[in-house]
CSV table of C-alpha atoms and ligand atoms in Angstrom, one decimal:
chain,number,residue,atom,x,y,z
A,27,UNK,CA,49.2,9.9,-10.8
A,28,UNK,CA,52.6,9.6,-13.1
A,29,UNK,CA,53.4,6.0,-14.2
A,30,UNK,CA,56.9,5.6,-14.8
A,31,UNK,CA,59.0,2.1,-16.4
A,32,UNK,CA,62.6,3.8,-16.5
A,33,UNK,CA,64.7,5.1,-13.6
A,34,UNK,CA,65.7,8.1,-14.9
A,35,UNK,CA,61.7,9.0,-15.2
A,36,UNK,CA,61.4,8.2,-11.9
A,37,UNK,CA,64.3,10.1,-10.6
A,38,UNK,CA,63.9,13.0,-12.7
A,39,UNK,CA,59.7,13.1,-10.9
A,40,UNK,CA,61.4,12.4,-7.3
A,41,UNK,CA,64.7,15.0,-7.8
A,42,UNK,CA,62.1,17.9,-8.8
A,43,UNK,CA,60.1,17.2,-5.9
A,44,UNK,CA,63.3,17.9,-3.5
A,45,UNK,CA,64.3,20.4,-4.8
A,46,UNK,CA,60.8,22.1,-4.5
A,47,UNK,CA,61.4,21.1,-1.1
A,48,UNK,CA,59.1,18.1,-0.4
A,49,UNK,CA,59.6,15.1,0.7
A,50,UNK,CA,59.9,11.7,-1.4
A,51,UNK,CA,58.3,8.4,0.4
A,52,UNK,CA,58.9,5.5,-1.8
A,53,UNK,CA,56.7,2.4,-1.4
A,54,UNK,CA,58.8,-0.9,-2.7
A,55,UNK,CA,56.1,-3.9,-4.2
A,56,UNK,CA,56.1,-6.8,-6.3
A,57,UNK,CA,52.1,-5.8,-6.9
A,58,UNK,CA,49.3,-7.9,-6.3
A,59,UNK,CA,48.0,-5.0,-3.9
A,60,UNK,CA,46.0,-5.9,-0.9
A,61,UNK,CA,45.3,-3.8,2.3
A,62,UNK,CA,48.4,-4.4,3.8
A,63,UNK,CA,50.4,-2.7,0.9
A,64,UNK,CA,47.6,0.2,1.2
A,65,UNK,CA,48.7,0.6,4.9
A,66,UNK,CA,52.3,1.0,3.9
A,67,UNK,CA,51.2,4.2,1.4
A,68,UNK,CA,49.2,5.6,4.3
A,69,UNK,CA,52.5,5.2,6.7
A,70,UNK,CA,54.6,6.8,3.8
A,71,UNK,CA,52.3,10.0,3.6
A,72,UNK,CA,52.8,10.6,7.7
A,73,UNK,CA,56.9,11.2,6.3
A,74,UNK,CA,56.5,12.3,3.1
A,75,UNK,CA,54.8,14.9,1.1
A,76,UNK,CA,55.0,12.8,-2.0
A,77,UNK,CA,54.6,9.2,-2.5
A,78,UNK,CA,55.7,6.6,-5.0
A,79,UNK,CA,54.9,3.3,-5.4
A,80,UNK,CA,56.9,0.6,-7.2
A,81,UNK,CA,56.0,-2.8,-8.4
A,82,UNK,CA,58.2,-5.3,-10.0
A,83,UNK,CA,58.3,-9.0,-9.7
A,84,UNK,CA,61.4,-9.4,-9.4
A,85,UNK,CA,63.1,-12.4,-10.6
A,86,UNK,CA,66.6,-12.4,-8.9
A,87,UNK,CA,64.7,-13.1,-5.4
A,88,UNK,CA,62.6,-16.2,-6.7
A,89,UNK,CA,64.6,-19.6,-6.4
A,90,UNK,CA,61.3,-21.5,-7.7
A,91,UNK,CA,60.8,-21.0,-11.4
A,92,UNK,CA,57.1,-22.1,-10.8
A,93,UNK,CA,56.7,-19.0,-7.8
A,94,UNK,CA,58.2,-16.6,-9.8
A,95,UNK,CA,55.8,-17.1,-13.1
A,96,UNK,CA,52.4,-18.2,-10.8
A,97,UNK,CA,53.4,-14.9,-8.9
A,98,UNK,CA,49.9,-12.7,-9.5
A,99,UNK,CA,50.2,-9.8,-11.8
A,100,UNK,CA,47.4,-7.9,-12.2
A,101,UNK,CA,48.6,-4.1,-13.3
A,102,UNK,CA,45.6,-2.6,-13.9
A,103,UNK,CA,44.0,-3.6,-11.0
A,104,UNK,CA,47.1,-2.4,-8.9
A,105,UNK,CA,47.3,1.1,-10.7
A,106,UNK,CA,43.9,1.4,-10.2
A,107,UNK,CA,44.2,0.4,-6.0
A,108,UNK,CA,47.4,3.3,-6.4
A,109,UNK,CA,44.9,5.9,-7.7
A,110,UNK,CA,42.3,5.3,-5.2
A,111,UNK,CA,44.8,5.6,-2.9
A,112,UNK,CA,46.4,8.7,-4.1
A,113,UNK,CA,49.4,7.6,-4.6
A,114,UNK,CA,51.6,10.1,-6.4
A,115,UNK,CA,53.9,7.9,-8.9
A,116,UNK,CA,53.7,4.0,-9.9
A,117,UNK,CA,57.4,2.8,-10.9
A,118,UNK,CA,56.5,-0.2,-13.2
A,119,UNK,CA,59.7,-1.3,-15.2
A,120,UNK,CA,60.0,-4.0,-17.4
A,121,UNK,CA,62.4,-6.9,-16.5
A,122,UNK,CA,64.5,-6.3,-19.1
A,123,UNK,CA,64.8,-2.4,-18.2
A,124,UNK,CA,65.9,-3.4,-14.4
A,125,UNK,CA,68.1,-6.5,-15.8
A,126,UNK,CA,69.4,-5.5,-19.6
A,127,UNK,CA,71.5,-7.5,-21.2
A,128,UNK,CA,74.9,-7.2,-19.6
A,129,UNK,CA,73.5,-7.1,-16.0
A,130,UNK,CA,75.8,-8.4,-13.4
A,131,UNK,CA,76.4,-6.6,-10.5
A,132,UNK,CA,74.6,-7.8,-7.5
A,133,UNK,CA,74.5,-6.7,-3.7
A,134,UNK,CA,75.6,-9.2,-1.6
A,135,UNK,CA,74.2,-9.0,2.5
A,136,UNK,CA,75.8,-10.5,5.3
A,137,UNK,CA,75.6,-12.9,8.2
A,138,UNK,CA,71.8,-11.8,8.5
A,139,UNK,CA,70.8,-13.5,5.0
A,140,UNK,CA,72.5,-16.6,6.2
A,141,UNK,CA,69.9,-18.1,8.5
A,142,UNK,CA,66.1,-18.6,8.2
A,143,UNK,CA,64.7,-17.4,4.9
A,144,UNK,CA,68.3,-17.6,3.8
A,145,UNK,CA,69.2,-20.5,4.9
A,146,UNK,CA,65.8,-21.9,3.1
A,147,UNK,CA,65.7,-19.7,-0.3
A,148,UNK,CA,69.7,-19.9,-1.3
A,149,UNK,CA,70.0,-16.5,-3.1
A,150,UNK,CA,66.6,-15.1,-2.4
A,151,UNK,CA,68.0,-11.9,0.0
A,152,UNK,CA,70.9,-11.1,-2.8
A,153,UNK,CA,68.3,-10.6,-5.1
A,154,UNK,CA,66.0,-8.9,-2.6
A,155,UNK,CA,69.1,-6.4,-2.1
A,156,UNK,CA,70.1,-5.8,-4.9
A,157,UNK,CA,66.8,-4.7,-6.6
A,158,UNK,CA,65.8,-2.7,-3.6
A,159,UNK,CA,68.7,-0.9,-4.0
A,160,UNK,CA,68.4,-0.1,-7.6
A,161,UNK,CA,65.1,0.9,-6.6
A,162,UNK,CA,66.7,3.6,-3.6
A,163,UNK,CA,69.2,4.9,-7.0
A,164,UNK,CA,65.7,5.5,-9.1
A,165,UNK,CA,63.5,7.0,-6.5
A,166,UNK,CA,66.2,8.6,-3.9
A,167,UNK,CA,63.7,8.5,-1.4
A,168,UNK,CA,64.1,10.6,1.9
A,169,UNK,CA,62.2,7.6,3.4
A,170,UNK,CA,60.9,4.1,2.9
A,171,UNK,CA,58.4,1.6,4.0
A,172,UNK,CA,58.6,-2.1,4.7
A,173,UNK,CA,56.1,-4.2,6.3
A,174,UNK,CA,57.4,-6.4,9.5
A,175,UNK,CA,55.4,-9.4,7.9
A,176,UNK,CA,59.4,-9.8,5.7
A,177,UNK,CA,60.5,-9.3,9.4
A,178,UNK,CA,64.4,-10.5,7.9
A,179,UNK,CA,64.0,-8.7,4.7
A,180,UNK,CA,63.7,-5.5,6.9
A,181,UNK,CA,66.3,-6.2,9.0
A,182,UNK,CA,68.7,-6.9,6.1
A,183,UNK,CA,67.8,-3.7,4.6
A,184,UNK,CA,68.6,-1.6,7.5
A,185,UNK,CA,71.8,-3.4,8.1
A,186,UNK,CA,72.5,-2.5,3.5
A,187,UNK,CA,71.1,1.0,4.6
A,188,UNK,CA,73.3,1.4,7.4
A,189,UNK,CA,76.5,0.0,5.8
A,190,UNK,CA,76.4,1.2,2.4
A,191,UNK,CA,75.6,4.9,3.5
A,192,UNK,CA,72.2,4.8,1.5
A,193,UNK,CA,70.9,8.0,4.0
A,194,UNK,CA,67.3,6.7,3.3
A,195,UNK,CA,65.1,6.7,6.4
A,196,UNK,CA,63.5,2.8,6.7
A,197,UNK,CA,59.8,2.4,8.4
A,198,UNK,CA,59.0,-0.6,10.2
A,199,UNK,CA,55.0,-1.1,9.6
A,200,UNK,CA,53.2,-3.7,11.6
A,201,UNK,CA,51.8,-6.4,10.2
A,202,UNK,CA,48.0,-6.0,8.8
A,203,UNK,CA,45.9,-9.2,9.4
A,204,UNK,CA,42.5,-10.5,8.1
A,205,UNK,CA,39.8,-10.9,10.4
A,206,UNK,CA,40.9,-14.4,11.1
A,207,UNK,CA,44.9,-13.4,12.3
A,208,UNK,CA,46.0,-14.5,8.3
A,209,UNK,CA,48.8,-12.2,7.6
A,210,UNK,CA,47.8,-10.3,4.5
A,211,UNK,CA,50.2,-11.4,1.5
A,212,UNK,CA,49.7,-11.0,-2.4
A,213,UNK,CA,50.2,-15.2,-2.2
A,214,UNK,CA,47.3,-16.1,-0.2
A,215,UNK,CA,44.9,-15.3,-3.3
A,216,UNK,CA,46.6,-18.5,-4.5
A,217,UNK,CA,45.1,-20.0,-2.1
A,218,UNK,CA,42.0,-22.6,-2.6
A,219,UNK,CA,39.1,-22.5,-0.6
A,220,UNK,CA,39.5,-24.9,1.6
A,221,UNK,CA,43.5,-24.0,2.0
A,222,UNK,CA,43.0,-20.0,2.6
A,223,UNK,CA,40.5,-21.1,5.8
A,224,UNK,CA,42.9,-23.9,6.8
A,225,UNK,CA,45.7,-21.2,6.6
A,226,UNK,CA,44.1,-19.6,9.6
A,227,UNK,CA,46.4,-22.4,11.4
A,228,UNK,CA,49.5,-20.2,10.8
A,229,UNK,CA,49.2,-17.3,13.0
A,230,UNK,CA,47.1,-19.3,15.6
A,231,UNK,CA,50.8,-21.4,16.1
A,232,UNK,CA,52.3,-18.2,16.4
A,233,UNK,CA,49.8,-17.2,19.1
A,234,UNK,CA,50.2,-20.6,20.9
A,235,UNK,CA,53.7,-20.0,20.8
A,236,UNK,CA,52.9,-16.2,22.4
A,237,UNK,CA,50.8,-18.1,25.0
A,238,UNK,CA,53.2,-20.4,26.7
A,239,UNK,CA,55.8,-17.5,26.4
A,240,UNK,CA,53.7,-15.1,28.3
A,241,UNK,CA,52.8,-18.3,30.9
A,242,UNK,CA,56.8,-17.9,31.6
A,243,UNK,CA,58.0,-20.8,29.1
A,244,UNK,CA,61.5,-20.0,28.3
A,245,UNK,CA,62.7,-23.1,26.5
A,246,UNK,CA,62.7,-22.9,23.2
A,247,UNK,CA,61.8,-26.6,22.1
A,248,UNK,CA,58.8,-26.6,24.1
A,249,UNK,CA,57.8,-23.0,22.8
A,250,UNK,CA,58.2,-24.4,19.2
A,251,UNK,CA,56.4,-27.6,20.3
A,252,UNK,CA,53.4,-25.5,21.1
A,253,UNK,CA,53.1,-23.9,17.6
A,254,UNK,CA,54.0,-26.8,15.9
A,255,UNK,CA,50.9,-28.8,17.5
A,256,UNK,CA,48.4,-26.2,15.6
A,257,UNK,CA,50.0,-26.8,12.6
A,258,UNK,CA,50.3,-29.9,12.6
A,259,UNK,CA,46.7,-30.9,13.7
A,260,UNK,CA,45.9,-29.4,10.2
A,261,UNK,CA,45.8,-31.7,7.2
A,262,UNK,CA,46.2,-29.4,4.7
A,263,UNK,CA,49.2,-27.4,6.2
A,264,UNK,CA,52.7,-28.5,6.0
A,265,UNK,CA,55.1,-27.4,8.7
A,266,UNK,CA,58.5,-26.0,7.3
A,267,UNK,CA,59.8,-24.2,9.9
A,268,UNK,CA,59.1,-22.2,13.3
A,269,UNK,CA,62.1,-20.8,15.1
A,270,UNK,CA,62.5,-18.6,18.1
A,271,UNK,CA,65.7,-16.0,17.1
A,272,UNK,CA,67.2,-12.7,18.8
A,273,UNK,CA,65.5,-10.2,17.5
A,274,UNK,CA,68.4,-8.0,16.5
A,275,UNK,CA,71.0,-11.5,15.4
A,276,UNK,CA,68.6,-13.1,14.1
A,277,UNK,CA,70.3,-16.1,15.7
A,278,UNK,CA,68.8,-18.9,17.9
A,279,UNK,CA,69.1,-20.0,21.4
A,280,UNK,CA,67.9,-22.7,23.3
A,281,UNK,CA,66.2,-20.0,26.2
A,282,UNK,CA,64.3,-17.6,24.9
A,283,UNK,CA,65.0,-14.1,25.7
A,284,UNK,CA,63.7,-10.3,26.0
A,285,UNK,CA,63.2,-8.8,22.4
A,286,UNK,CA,63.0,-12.7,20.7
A,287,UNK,CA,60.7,-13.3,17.3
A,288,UNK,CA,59.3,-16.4,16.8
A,289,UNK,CA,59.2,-17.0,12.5
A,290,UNK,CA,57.3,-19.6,10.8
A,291,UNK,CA,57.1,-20.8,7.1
A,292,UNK,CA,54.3,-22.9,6.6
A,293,UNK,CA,53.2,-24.6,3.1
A,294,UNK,CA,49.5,-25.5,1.7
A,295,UNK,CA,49.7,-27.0,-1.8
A,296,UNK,CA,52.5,-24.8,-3.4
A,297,UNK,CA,51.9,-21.9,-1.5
A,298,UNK,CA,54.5,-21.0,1.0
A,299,UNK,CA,53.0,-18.7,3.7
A,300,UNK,CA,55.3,-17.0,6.0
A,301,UNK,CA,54.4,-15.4,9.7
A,302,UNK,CA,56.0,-13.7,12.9
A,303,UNK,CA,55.9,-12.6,16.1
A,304,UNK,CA,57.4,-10.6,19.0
A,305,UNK,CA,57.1,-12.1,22.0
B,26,PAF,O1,58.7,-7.4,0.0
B,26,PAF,C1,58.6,-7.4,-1.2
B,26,PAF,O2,57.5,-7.3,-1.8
B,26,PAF,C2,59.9,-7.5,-2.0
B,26,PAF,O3,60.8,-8.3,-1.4
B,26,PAF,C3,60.5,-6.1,-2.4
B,26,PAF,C4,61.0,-5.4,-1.1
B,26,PAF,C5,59.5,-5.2,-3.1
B,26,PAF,C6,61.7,-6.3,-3.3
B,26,PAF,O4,61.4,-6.9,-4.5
């Protein structure tokens, strides 16, 4: 496995690949590997001959000072996980080699970064776009991967893909779960105890919400109703949001229809957990 901290190592690995014909997967991370992130290499190898693997906190996307330094970093552990894995090449850059002095043009989305996350994290998708599309300029992948757990981040990428003529090819990956419906997410290992069980709460209010859906509930304040109960009825959750949005707009309606997504944010201590479903 090559570890790379500079784009033009990384480029120089992925253009020599190409041009012996295979093709490049690329694997965008902010570390703190779990399963989930493990799943998204294994998806990259079923499109790709060679796979890299980047991982960068990245501080343009953080709108809390105090989530962007508690955010886990444990390198070694992770390029260790990437070996085990067999993950071709690790893109590991420095802050100051993705941001040097000077930095200041940014990639700015659209109407789909206004609402939800957006709406909550002022900035947080600009940053997300921007360094995932230095990333596409360093690796120049034939195809990516991006778990549905970020279920707007994926959409907003598609929309950057589409519009900016990026020609890389996004995967969708489902979302990987522990054995008690917890989405997996390099945060919940900042979870106590007692918080990572009551955490469990989150996707059972997404699977309420599924419930009274699938009993032919169509109105959206009862639908939320039903997942807010769950959360609610746990003392050491703290309801943020849950919304019921078009899949494709990402906008709201007071019926729920074919192809809707419910999203949730919920919060234990300082740790923000974020969920979603089709329904
Ligand atoms: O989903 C993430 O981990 C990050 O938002 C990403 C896509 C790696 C960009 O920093």
């Amino acid at each position: 496995m090559e570890v790379f901290d500079t784009p033009d190592g990384l480029r120089a690995w992925s253009r020599a690949h190409r041009a012996a014909g295979r093709r490049v997967g690329l694997v965008p991370t902010m570390g703190a590997l779990h399963d989930g992130h493990l799943a998204l290499v294994d998806r990259a190898r079923e499109d790709a001959d060679v796979v890299a693997l980047s991982i960068f906190v990245n501080p343009l996307q953080f709108n809390r000072s105090d989530d962007f330094t508690s955010y886990p970093r444990p390198l070694d552990d992770d390029l260790a996980l990437c070996r085990a894995r067999r993950v071709d090449a690790v893109y590991a850059p420095l802050a100051a080699t993705m941001y040097p002095d000077g930095f200041q043009t940014r990639v700015v989305p659209g109407a789909l970064a206004e609402v939800l996350e957006g709406a909550q994290r002022p900035g947080h998708f600009e940053g997300v776009t921007t360094v995932v599309a230095k990333l596409f300029h360093a690796a120049e992948p034939d195809v990516a991967v991006f778990g549905q757990k970020d279920f707007q981040q994926l959409a907003i990428i598609r929309r950057m893909v589409a519009d900016l003529d990026m020609g890389v090819t996004i995967v969708p990956m489902p979302i990987v779960r522990e054995a008690d419906g917890l989405a997996m997410s390099s945060r919940n290992r900042r979870l106590s105890a007692a918080q990572r069980a009551a955490a469990a709460c989150v996707p059972r209010s997404l699977d309420a919400v599924a419930a009274a859906y699938d009993a032919g509930v169509r109105d959206v304040a009862t639908l939320v109703a039903a997942g807010r109960r769950v959360v609610d009825a746990e003392p050491l959750a703290r309801f943020e949001h849950l919304e019921i949005v078009d899949g494709a707009t990402l906008r709201g309606d007071p019926t729920a229809g074919p192809g809707c997504v419910a999203v949730t944010a919920v919060w234990f201590g300082d740790v923000r957990l974020i969920d979603n479903r089709l329904l």
